Short mmCIF file of C-alpha atoms and ligand atoms in Angstrom, two decimals:
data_model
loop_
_atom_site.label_atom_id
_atom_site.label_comp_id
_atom_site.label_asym_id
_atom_site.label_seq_id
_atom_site.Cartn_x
_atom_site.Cartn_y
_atom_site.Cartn_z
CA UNK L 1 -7.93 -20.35 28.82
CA UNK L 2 -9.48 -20.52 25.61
CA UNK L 3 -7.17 -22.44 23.23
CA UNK L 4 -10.02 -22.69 20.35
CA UNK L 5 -8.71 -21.32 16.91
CA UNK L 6 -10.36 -17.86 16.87
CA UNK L 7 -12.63 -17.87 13.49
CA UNK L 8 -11.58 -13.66 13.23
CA UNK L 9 -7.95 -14.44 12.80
CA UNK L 10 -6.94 -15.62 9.04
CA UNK L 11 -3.87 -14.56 9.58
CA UNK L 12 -0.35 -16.37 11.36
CA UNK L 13 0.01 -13.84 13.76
CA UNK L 14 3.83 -15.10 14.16
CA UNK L 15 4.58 -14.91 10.68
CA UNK L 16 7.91 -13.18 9.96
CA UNK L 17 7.68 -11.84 6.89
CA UNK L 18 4.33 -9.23 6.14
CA UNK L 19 2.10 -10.97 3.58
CA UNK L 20 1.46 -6.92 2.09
CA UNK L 21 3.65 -3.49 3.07
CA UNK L 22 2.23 0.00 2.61
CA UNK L 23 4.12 2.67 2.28
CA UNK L 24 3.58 6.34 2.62
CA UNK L 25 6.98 7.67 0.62
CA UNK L 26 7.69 10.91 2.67
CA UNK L 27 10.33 13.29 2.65
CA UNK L 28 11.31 14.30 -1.08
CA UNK L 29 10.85 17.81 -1.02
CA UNK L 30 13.32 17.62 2.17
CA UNK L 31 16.28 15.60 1.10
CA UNK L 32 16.16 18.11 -2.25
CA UNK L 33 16.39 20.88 0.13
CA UNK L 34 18.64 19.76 2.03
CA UNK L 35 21.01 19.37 -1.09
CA UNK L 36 19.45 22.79 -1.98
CA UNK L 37 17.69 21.45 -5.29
CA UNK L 38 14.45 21.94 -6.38
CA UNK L 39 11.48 19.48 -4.36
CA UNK L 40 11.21 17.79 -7.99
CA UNK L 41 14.55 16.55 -7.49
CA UNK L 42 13.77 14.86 -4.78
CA UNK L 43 10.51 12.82 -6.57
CA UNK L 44 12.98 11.74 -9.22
CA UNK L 45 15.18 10.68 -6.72
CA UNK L 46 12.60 8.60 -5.50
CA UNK L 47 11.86 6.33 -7.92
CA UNK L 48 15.09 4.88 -7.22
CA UNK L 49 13.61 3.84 -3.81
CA UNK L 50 10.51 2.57 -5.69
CA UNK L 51 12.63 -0.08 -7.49
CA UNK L 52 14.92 -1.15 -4.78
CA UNK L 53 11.52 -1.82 -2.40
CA UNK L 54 10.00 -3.68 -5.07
CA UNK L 55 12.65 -5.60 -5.89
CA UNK L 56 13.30 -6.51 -2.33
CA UNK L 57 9.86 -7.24 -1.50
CA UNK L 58 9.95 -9.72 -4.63
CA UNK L 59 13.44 -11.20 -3.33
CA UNK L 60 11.98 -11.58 0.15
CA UNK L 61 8.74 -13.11 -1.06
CA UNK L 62 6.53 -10.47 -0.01
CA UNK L 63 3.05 -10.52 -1.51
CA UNK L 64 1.22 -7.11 -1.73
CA UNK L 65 3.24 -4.06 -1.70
CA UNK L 66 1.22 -0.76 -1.80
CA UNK L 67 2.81 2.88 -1.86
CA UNK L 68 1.14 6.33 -1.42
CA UNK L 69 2.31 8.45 -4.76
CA UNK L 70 -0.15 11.16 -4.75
CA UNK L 71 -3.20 11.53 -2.08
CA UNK L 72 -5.98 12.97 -3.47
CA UNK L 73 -4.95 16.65 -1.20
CA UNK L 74 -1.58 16.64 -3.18
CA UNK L 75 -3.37 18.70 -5.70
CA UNK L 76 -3.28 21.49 -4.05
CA UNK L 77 0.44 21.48 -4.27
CA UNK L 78 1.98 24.15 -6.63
CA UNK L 79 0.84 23.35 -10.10
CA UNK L 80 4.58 22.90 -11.55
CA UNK L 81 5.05 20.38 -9.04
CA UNK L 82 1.74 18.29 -9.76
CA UNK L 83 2.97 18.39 -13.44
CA UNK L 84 6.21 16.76 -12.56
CA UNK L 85 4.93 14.11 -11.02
CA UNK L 86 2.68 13.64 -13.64
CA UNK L 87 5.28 13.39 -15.70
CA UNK L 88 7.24 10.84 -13.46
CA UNK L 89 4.40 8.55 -13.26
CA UNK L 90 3.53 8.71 -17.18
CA UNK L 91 7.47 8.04 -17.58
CA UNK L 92 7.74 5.57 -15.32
CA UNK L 93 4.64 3.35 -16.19
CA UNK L 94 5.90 3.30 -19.82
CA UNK L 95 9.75 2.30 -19.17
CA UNK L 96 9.24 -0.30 -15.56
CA UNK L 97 7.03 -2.31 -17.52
CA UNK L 98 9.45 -4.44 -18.71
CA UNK L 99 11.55 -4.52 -15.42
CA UNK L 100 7.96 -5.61 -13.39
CA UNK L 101 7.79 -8.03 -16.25
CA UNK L 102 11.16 -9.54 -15.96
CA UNK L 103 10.56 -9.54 -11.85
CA UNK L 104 6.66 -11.32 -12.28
CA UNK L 105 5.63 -8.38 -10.87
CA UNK L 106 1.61 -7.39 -11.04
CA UNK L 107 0.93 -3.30 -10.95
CA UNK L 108 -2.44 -2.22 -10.36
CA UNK L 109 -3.56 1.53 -9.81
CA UNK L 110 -5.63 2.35 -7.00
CA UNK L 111 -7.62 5.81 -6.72
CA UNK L 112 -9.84 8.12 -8.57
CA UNK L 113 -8.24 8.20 -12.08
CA UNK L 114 -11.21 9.75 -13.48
CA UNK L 115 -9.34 13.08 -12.76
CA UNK L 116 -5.90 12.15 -14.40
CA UNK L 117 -5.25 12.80 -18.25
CA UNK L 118 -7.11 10.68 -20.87
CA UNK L 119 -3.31 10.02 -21.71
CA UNK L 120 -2.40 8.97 -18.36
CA UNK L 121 -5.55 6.97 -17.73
CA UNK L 122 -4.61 5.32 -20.76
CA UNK L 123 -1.22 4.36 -20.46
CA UNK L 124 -2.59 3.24 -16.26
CA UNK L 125 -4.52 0.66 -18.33
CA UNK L 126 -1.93 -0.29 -20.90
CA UNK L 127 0.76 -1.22 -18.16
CA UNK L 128 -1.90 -2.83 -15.57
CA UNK L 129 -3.05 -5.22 -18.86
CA UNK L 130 0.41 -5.53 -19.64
CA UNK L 131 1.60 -6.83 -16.29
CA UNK L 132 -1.93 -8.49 -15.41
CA UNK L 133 -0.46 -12.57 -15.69
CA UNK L 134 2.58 -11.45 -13.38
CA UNK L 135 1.79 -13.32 -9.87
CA UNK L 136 5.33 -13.25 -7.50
CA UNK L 137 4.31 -9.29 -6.20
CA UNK L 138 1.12 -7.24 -6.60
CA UNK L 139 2.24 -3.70 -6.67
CA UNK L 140 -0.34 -1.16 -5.69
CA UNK L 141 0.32 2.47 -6.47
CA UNK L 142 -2.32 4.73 -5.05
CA UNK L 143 -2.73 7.67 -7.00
CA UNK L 144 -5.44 10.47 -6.30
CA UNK L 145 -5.80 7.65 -3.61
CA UNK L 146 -7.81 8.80 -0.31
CA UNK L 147 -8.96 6.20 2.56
CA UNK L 148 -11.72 7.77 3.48
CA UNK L 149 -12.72 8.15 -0.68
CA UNK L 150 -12.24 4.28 -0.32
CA UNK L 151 -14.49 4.08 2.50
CA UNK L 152 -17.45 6.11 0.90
CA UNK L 153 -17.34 4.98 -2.38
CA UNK L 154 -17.72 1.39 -0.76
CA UNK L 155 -20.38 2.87 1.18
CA UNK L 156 -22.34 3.90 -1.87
CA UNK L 157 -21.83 1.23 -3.57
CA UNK L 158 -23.66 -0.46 -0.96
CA UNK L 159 -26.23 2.18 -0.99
CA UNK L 160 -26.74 1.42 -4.51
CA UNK L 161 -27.37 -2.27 -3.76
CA UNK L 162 -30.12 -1.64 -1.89
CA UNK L 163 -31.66 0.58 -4.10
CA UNK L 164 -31.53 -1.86 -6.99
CA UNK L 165 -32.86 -4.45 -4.17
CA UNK L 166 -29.81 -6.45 -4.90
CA UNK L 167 -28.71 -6.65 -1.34
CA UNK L 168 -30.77 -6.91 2.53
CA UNK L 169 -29.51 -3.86 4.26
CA UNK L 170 -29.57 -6.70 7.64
CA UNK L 171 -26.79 -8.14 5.48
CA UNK L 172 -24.44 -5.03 5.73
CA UNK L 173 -21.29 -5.94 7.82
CA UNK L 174 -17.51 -5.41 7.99
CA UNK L 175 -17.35 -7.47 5.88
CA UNK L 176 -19.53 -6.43 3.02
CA UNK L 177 -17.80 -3.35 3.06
CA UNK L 178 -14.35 -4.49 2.87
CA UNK L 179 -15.40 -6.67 -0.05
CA UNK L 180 -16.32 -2.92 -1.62
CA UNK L 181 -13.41 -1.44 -0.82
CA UNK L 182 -10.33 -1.01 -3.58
CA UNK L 183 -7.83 -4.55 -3.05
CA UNK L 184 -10.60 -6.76 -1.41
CA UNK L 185 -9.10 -9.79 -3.00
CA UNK L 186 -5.65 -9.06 -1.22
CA UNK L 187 -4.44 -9.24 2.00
CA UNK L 188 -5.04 -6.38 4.49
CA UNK L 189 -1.63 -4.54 5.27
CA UNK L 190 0.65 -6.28 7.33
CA UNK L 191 3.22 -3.37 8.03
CA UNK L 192 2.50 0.51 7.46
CA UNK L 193 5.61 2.27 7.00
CA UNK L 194 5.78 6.39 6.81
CA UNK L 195 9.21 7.64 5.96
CA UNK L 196 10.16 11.34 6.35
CA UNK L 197 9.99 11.17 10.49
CA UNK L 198 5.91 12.60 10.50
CA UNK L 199 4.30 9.96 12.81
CA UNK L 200 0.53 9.90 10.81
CA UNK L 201 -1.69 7.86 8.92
CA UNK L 202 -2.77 11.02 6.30
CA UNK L 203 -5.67 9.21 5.01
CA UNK L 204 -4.09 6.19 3.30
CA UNK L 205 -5.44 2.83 3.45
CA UNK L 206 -7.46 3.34 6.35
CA UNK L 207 -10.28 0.73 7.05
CA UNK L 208 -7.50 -1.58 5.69
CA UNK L 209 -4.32 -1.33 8.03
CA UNK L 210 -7.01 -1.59 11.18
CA UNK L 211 -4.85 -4.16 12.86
CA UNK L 212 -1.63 -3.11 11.04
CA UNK L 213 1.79 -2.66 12.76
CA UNK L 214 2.72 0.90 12.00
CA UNK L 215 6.65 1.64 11.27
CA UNK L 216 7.82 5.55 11.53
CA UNK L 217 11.65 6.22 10.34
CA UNK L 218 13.43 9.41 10.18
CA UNK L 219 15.21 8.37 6.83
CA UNK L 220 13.56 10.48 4.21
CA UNK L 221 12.38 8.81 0.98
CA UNK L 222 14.86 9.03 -1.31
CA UNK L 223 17.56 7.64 1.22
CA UNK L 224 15.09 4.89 1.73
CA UNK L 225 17.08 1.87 0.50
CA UNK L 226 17.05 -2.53 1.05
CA UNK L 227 19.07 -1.87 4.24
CA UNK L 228 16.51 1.10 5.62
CA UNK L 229 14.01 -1.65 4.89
CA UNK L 230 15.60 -4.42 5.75
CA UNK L 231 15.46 -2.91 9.55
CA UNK L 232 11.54 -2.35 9.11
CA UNK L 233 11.06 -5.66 8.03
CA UNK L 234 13.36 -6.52 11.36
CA UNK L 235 11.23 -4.68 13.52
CA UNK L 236 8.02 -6.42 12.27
CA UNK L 237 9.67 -10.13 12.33
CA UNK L 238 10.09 -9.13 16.72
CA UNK L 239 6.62 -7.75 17.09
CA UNK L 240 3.75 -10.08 18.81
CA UNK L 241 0.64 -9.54 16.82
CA UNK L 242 -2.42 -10.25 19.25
CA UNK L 243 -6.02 -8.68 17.00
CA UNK L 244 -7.35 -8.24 20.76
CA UNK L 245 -6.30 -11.51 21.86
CA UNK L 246 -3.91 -12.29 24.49
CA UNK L 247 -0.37 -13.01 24.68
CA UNK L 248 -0.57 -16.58 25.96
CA UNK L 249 -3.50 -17.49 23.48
CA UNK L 250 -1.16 -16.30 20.46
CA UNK L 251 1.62 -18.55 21.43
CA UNK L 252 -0.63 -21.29 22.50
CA UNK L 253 -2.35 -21.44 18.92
CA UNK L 254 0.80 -20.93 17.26
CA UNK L 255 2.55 -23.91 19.16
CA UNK L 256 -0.50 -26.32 17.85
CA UNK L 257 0.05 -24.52 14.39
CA UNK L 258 -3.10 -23.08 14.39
CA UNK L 259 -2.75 -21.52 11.43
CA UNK L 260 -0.86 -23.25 8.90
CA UNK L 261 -3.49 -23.95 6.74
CA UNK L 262 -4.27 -20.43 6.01
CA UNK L 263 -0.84 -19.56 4.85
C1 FPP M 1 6.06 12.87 -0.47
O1 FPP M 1 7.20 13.66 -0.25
C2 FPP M 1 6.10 12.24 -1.79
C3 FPP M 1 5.19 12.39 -2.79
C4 FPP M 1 4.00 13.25 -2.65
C5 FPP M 1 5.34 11.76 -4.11
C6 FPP M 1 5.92 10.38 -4.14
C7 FPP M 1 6.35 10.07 -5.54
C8 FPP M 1 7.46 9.38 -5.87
C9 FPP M 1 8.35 8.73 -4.90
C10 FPP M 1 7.85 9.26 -7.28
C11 FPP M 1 6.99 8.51 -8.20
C12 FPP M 1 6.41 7.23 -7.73
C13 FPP M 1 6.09 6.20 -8.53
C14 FPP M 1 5.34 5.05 -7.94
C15 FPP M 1 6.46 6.14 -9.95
P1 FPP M 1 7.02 15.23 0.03
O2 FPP M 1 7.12 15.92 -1.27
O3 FPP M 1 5.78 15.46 0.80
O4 FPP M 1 8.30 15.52 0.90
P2 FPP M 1 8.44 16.62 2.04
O5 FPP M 1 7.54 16.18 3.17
O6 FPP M 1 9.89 16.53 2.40
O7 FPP M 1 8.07 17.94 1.45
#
């Protein structure tokens, strides 16, 4: 067998705890249904969810946590709805500050915010500078967020490169594109979680969760609380992680502690 330590993996694939969680938040418009309230109800709901992951993933030393908030189809949801969440996000980027302050928490906005409000784009700015020295959890929100935008803007931005002359087009790899792609100084998901009981990726981080373990629950959103995440993070600390590698390699490079340097 080959024992060598494999130069792809950077990652301890018997590490217990995800380095960075993504989360598509589904199931609002249900559980407000279900409780016969307007969908809205169910968003604002939801927020609640937002802070008990975040603070979780700060307690349990989690790195990157990224959730889905709007995909760039969601605008073709009925207008009053788009404006509520609007509204949410404009609300809630003003008054978390402080809590993501007092929790070290970092919140960066990933997406094309070219199409939000100047007052929205604005206040995105305001609370990413205002948070930008926080270092315990990178929060991600994706907002007008689309993997395969990701993937094509990174793909002309390469174009680009070439047209300038700045870069060999023999030099285009994985891994030039992943450098051009929206977090490419974080780690690449860990554990892709879907709430809301669809089993689908619906164009979220894409290129970036290629060797990520996916999660599916039934639990909608707004029900999603530590304890509903507490069993995700369960599942992932029992799963075997192998990037294309077997079984019996993985243990054997984790029993010479292969990878402790990289952690
Ligand atoms: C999907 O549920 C949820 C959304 C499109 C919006 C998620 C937004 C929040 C949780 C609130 C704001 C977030 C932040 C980060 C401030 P759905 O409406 O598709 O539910 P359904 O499938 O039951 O209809």
């Amino acid at each position: 067998m080959n024992t060598a330590t494999p130069a792809v993996l950077t990652v301890d694939p018997q590490r217990s705890v995800p380095r960075h969680v993504a989360i598509i938040m589904d199931g609002n418009g249900r559980w407000a249904k279900l409780r016969g309230r307007p969908r809205t109800a169910g968003h604002r709901e939801g927020v609640k969810s937002v802070r008990a992951v975040v603070e979780e993933c700060v307690r349990r030393g989690i790195d990157t946590l990224t959730l889905f908030a709007f995909s760039s189809e969601n605008w073709q949801r009925p207008r009053a709805e788009v404006n509520i969440l609007m509204e949410l996000f404009m609300t809630a980027l003003r008054g978390e500050v402080k809590r993501l302050n007092e929790n070290d928490v970092r919140l960066r906005v990933i997406g094309e915010r070219g199409a939000f409000s100047e007052k929205l784009q604005r206040r995105i700015r305001d609370a990413e500078t205002r948070t930008a020295n926080n270092v315990t959890l990178n929060l991600q929100v994706a907002a007008n967020y689309g993997g395969r935008w990701d993937i094509a803007r990174a793909a002309r931005r390469l174009a680009e490169e070439v047209r300038a002359g700045r870069l060999d087009p023999d030099a285009i790899d994985e891994d030039a594109l992943a450098r051009r792609l929206s977090f490419p100084d974080l780690p690449e998901p860990d554990l892709f979680i879907r709430t809301g009981g669809e089993q689908r990726l619906s164009n979220f981080v894409l290129w970036q969760s290629a060797y990520a373990e996916l999660y599916f629950t039934d639990i909608l959103w707004p029900d999603f609380n530590e304890a509903a995440f507490g069993h995700a993070l369960d599942d992932f600390s029992r799963r075997q992680r192998r990037f294309g590698h077997t079984g019996e390699q993985i243990e054997t490079w984790s029993a010479m502690g292969a990878y402790e340097r990289t952690e």
